[in-house]
Tab-separated table of C-alpha atoms in Angstrom:
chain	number	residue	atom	x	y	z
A	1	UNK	CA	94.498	105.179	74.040
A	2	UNK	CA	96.007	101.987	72.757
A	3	UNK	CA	97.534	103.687	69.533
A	4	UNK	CA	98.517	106.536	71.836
A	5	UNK	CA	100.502	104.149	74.051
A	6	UNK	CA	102.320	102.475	70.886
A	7	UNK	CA	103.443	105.907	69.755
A	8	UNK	CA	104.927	106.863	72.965
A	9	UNK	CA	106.570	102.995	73.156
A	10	UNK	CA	107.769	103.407	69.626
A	11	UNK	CA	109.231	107.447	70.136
A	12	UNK	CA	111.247	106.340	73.575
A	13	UNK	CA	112.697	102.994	72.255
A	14	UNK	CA	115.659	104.575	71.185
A	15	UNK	CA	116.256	106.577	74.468
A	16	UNK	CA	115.838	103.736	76.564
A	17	UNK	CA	117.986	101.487	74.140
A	18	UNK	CA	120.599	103.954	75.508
A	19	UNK	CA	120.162	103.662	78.842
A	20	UNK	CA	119.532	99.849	78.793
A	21	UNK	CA	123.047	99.692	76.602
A	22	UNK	CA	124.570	101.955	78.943
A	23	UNK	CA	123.079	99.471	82.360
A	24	UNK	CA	124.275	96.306	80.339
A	25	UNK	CA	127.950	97.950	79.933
A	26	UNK	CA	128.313	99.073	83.527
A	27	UNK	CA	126.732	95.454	84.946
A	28	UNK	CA	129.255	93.807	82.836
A	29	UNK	CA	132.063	95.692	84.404
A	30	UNK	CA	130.592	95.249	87.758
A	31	UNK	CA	129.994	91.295	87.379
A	32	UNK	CA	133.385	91.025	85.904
A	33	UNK	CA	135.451	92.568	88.182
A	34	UNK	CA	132.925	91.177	91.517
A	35	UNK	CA	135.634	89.794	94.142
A	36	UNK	CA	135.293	89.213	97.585
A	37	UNK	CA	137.653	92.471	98.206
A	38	UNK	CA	135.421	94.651	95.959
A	39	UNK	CA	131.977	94.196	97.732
A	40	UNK	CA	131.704	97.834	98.949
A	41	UNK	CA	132.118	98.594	94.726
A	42	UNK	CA	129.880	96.299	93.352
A	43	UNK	CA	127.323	97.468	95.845
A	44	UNK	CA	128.140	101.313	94.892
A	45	UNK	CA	127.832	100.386	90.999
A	46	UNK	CA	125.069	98.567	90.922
A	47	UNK	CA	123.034	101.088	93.071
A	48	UNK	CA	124.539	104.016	90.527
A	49	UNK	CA	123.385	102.045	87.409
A	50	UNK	CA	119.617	101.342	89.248
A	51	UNK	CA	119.032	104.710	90.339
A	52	UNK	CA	120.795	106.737	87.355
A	53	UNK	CA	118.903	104.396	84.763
A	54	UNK	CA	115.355	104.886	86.877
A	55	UNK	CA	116.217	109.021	86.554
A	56	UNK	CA	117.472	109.419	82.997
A	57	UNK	CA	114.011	107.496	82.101
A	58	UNK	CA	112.342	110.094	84.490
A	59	UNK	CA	114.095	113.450	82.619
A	60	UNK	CA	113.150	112.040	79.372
A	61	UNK	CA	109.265	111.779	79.849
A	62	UNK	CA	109.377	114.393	81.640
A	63	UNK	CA	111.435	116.272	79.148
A	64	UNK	CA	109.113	114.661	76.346
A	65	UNK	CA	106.060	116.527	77.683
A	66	UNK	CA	107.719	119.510	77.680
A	67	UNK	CA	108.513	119.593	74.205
A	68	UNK	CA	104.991	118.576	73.441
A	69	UNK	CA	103.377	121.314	75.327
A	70	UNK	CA	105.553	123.750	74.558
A	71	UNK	CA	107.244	122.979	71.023
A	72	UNK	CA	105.587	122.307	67.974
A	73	UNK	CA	105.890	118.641	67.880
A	74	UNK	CA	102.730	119.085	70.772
A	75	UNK	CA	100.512	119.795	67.324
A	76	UNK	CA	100.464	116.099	66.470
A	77	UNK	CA	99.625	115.115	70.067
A	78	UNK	CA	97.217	117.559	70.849
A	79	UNK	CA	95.014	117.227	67.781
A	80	UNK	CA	94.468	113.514	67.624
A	81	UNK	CA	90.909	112.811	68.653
A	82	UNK	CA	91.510	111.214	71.832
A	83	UNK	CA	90.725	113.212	75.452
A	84	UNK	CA	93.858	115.079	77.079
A	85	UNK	CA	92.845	112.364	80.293
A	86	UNK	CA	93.917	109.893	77.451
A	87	UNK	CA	96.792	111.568	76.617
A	88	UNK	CA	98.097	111.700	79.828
A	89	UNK	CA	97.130	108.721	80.604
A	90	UNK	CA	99.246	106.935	78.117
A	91	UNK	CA	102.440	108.701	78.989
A	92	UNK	CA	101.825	107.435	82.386
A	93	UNK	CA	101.075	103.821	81.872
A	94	UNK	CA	104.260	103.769	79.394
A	95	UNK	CA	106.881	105.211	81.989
A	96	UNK	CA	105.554	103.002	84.191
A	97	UNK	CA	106.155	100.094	81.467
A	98	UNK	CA	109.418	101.463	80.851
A	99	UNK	CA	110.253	101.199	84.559
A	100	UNK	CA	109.212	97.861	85.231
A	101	UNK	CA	111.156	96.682	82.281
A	102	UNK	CA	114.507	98.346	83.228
A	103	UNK	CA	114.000	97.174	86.882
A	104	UNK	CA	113.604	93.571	85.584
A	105	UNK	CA	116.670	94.282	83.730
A	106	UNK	CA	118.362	95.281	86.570
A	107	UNK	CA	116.943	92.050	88.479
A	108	UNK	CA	118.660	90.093	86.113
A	109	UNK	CA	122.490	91.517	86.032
A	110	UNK	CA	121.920	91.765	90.147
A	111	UNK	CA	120.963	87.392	89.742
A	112	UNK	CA	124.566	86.979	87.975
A	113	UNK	CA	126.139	89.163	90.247
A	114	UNK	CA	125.106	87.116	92.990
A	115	UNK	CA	125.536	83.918	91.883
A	116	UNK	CA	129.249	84.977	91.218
A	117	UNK	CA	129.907	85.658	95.007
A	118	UNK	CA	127.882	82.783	95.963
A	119	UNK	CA	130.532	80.709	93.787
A	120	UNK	CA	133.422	82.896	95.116
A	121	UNK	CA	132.957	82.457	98.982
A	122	UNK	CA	131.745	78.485	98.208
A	123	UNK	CA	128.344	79.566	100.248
A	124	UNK	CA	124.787	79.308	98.885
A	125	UNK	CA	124.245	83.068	99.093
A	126	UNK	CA	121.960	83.056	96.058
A	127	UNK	CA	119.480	80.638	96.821
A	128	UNK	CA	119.368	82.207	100.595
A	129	UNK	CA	118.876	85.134	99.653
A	130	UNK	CA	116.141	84.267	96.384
A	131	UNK	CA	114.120	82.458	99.214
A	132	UNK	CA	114.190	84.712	101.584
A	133	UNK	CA	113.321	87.707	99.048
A	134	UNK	CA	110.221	85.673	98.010
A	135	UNK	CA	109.364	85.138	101.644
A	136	UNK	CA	109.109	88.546	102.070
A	137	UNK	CA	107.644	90.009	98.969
A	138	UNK	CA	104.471	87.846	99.117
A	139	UNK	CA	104.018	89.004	102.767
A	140	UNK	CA	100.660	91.441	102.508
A	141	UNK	CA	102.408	94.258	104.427
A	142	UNK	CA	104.910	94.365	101.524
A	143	UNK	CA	102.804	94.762	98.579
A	144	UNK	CA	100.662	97.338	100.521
A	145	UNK	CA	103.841	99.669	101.363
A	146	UNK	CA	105.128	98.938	97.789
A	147	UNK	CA	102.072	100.097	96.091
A	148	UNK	CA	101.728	103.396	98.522
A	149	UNK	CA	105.744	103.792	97.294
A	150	UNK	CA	104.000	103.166	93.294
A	151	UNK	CA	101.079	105.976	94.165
A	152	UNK	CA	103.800	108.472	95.825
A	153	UNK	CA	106.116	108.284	92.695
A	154	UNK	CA	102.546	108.694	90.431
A	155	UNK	CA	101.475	111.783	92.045
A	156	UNK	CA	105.489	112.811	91.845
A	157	UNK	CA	104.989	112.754	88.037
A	158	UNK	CA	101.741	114.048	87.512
A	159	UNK	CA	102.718	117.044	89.585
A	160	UNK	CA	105.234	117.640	87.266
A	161	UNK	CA	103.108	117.094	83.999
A	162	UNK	CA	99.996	119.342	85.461
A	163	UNK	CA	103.117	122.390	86.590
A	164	UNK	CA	103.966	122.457	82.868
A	165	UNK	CA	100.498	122.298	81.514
A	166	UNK	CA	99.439	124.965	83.674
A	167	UNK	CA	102.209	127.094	83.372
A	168	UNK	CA	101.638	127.244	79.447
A	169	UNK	CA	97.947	127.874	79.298
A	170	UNK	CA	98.832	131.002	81.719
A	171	UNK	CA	101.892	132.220	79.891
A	172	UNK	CA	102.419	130.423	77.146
A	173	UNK	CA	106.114	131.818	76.296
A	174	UNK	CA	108.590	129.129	76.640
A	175	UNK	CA	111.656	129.988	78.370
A	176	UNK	CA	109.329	131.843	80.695
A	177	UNK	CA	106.852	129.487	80.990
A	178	UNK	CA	109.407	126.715	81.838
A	179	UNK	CA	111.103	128.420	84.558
A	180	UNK	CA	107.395	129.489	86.042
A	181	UNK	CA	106.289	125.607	85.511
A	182	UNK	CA	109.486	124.546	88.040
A	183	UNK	CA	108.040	127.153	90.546
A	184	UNK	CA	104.817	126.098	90.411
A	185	UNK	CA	106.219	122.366	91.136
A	186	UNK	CA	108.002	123.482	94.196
A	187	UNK	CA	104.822	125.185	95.674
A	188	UNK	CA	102.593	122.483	95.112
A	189	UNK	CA	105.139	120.147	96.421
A	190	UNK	CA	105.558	122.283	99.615
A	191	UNK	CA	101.271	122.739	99.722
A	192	UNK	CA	100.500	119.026	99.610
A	193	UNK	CA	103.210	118.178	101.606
A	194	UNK	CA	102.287	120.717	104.363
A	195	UNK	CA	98.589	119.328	104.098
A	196	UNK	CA	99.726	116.113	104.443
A	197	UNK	CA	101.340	116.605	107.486
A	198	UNK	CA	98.153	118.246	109.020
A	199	UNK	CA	95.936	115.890	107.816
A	200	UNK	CA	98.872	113.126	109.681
A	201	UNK	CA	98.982	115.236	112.675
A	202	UNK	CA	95.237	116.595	113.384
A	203	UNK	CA	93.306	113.038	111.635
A	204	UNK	CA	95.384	110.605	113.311
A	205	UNK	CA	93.050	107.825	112.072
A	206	UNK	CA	95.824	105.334	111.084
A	207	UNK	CA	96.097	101.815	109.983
A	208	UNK	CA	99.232	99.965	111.447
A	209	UNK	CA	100.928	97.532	108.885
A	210	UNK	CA	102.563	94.398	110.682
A	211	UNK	CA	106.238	95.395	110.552
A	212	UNK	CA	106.818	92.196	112.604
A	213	UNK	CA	105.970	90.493	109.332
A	214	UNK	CA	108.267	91.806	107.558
A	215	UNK	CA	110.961	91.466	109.671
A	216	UNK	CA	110.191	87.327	110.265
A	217	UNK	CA	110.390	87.379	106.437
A	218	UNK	CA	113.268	88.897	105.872
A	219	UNK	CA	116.458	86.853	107.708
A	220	UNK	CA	119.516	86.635	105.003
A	221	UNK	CA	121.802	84.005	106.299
A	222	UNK	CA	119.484	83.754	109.693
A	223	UNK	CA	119.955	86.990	110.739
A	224	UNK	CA	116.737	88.966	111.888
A	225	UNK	CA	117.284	92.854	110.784
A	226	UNK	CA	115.769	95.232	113.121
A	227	UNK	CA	112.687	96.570	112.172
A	228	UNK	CA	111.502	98.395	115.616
A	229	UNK	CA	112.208	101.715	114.148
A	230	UNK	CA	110.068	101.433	110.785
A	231	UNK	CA	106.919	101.676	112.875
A	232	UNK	CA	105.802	105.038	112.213
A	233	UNK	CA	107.194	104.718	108.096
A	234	UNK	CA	104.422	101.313	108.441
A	235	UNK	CA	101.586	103.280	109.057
A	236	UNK	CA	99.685	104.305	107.248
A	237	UNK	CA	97.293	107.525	107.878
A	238	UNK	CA	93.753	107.052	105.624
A	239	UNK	CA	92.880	110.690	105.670
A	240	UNK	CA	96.902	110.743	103.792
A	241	UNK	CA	95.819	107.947	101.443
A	242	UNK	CA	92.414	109.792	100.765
A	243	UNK	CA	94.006	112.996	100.172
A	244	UNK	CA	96.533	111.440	98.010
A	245	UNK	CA	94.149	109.850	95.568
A	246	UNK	CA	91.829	112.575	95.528
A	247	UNK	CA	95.614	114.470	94.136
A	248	UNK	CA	95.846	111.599	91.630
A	249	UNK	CA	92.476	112.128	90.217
A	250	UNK	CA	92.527	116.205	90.185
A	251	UNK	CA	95.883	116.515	88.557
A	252	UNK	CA	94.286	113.831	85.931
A	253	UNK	CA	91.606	115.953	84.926
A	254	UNK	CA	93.073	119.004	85.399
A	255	UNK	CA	96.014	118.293	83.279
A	256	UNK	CA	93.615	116.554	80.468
A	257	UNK	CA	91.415	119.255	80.738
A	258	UNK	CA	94.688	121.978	80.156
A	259	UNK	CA	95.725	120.065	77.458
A	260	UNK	CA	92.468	119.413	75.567
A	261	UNK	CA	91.196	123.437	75.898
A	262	UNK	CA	93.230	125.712	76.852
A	263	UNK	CA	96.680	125.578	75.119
A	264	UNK	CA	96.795	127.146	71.856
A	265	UNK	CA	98.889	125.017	69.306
């Protein structure tokens, strides 16, 4: 799985090169025109370049499966001698790599940025805000909401990668089989999330994460933010969690299974 990992590293260097270009480009803007009267822009750009860079290198796995399943590149893939759990596997783990690096990217412009304010006002918002952030990260209750916010996204992608595997071992005709694949992704997005909320509603067996935590962890420039209303987003229902790993593993094996027998190349 290794070699299958460096392949995929090596095929989507270039893409993200471009996106990574294209975040470096729009930071530099943003840092170099940061003033104290264009907060409300430097806000709205760096948001745009963190969520625009964190889709383009969704569309492009997601894309790059397609074309692997469905095009004849997918002959290369799909006769190595590796499992089709491997295979999927792999693509996972590296968008996953790919994310963390562009986030710590990101991280990095969004330092400068602040550092430049912190200079322009003549206040220590930087440091204030870099010890607050690490108060709050190594609080318990925030690593356990942002792995459940890491398995959510997961089962977001492998939804998508077992709707086109399926959808071409049942039809196998591309521009058919594509628009069928997006169906099938809206109905088992609608079917797990209907489940979901029965489990939540009819198995309320529910483990309550500390939101007052959080919120003593998190006071930029001494000022508490609210956290009352996040009580029902902090808890967290374990017939839910259950559910949602049991998703994890079936659209693993499903999918490798799909790829490995029952798509003709």
């Amino acid at each position: 799985m290794l070699n299958l990992m460096k392949y995929e590293i090596r095929g989507s260097t270039k893409f993200i090169s471009v996106v990574v270009i294209t975040l470096t480009l729009l930071s530099l803007f943003t840092y170099l025109t940061a003033d104290v009267d264009t907060v409300g822009r430097t806000i709205f750009l760096t948001t745009l370049g963190f969520i625009g860079g964190n889709v383009a290198i969704l569309f492009y796995f997601v894309s790059s499966f397609s074309k692997e399943v469905y095009e004849d590149r997918g002959y290369l893939t799909l006769t190595l001698p590796v499992s089709g759990n491997s295979i999927v596997l792999s693509k996972l783990i590296v968008t996953i790599f790919w994310y963390a690096v562009y986030t710590l990217i990101q991280l990095i412009f969004v330092y400068f940025i602040l550092n430049k304010y912190s200079n322009l006002i003549e206040q220590p918002i930087l440091t204030t805000i870099l010890r607050d952030v690490n108060k709050f990260l190594l609080t318990p209750e925030f690593i356990i909401v942002a792995l459940l916010g890491i398995l959510d996204s997961i089962i977001f992608v492998m939804s998508v990668y077992f709707s086109i595997a399926i959808s071409k071992a049942a039809l196998g005709v591309k521009k058919i089989g594509k628009f069928i694949s997006f169906i099938v992704f809206i109905a088992i997005t609608a079917a797990t999330s209907y489940i979901d909320y029965l489990l939540i509603t009819y198995l309320p067996l529910n483990i309550t994460i500390n939101s007052e935590a959080l919120q003593k962890n998190l006071t930029f420039n001494n000022v508490n933010l609210d956290m009352s209303t996040m009580s029902e987003a902090l808890s967290i229902n374990i017939p839910s969690l259950i559910f949602t790993l049991i998703l994890f593993v079936a659209f693993l094996f499903t999918t490798g299974y799909i790829l490995e027998r029952k798509i003709d190349l």
